[in-house]
């Protein structure tokens, strides 16, 4: 979506409560933020406050207030991370599919985070007891991922339709690189899954090449993916994925498993 462009039908509109003259509450459709930037430079974006030094310092009760013991030493922890969660379509799809897992969307754009947060609040209010296991956090994953996740904490991580950063001089901004894969391997448990999808074939080849060249990742054969309930959501739950499907354009899926060190 281009900056300043009105939201399309793929992006749900937020419902807000407004008081009427007879003091009753009425649900009203309002357009969310129209000027959500399409891109951000993660190498220059340092405007973050409240970043913890360690995952233990963060107050996870702010994000999951209805989850018992969240944030405590023996309590539940975030297991799925959607890097660059956009408008939150994947989060909403994953929540009922994996109701026992805490799921966190990570997004660098402030307005997008505000929109997803309001979307989740609206879903919780409209569906009591549901969508308590998802939330969104504004951060720069290229810099602060280990500040939020412990070693081997995550079971799934998602990179869906990431910014291709077309210019060769900007390839260092891509969310998949040799250096960043080392950080992803750190926060992923052995056996955890990393999902990638894009409609840019060159970026797809870039991501596959980097993952398969890394000693701590191996590609999962397509045949195995048929039994993975997350795959249909990866392909069709996001707003970007819906747009690609509507335009009948190809998308390129590649999924990888975090493996242990191989001894010679």
Coordinates of C-alpha atoms in Angstrom, one line a residue, residues 58 60-65 67 70-71 76-107 116-117 120-121 123-124 130-138 145 148-149 153-160 193 195 228-230 233-234 237-238:
X58 CA 9.6 -6.7 29.9
X60 CA 4.3 -9.2 29.3
X61 CA 1.1 -8.6 31.3
X62 CA 0.5 -5.4 29.3
X63 CA 0.1 -7.5 26.1
X64 CA -1.6 -10.6 27.5
X65 CA -3.6 -9.4 30.6
X67 CA -3.3 -15.1 30.4
X70 CA 2.4 -14.7 31.8
X71 CA 5.8 -13.1 32.3
X76 CA 3.7 -19.1 29.4
X77 CA 6.0 -17.3 27.0
X78 CA 5.6 -16.1 23.4
X79 CA 6.1 -19.0 21.1
X80 CA 5.2 -17.5 17.6
X81 CA 6.6 -14.2 16.2
X82 CA 5.3 -12.5 13.0
X83 CA 8.2 -10.2 11.9
X84 CA 6.7 -7.2 10.1
X85 CA 3.1 -8.1 10.9
X86 CA 1.6 -5.3 8.8
X87 CA -2.1 -5.0 9.4
X88 CA -2.3 -8.2 11.6
X89 CA -4.1 -10.6 9.3
X90 CA -1.8 -13.5 10.1
X91 CA -2.2 -12.9 13.9
X92 CA -5.9 -13.0 13.6
X93 CA -5.8 -16.2 11.6
X94 CA -3.3 -17.9 14.0
X95 CA -5.1 -17.1 17.2
X96 CA -8.0 -19.6 16.9
X97 CA -5.8 -22.1 15.0
X98 CA -3.2 -22.2 17.9
X99 CA -5.2 -21.1 20.9
X100 CA -2.7 -22.4 23.4
X101 CA 0.3 -20.5 22.0
X102 CA 1.1 -16.9 22.7
X103 CA 1.6 -15.1 19.4
X104 CA 3.3 -11.7 18.9
X105 CA 3.3 -9.4 15.9
X106 CA 6.5 -7.2 15.5
X107 CA 6.2 -4.1 13.4
X116 CA -3.3 -3.7 14.8
X117 CA -3.6 -2.9 18.5
X120 CA -7.1 -6.8 18.5
X121 CA -9.0 -4.8 21.1
X123 CA -11.9 -8.4 18.3
X124 CA -11.6 -9.1 22.1
X130 CA -11.1 -15.0 22.3
X131 CA -8.0 -13.4 20.7
X132 CA -6.4 -13.1 24.2
X133 CA -3.3 -14.9 22.9
X134 CA -2.2 -12.3 20.3
X135 CA -0.9 -8.8 20.4
X136 CA 1.5 -6.5 18.7
X137 CA 4.7 -4.7 19.7
X138 CA 6.6 -1.9 18.0
X145 CA 15.0 -9.3 18.8
X148 CA 12.5 -9.7 23.8
X149 CA 13.1 -13.4 23.3
X153 CA 12.2 -19.6 23.0
X154 CA 10.3 -19.4 19.7
X155 CA 8.7 -22.4 17.9
X156 CA 7.6 -20.4 14.8
X157 CA 8.7 -17.3 13.1
X158 CA 7.1 -15.7 10.1
X159 CA 8.5 -13.4 7.3
X160 CA 5.6 -12.7 5.1
X193 CA 9.9 -23.5 11.9
X195 CA 8.1 -19.4 7.2
X228 CA 1.1 -27.9 8.5
X229 CA -2.0 -25.9 9.6
X230 CA 0.0 -22.7 9.5
X233 CA -2.7 -18.9 6.8
X234 CA 0.8 -17.9 5.5
X237 CA -4.5 -14.7 5.8
X238 CA -2.5 -11.5 5.3

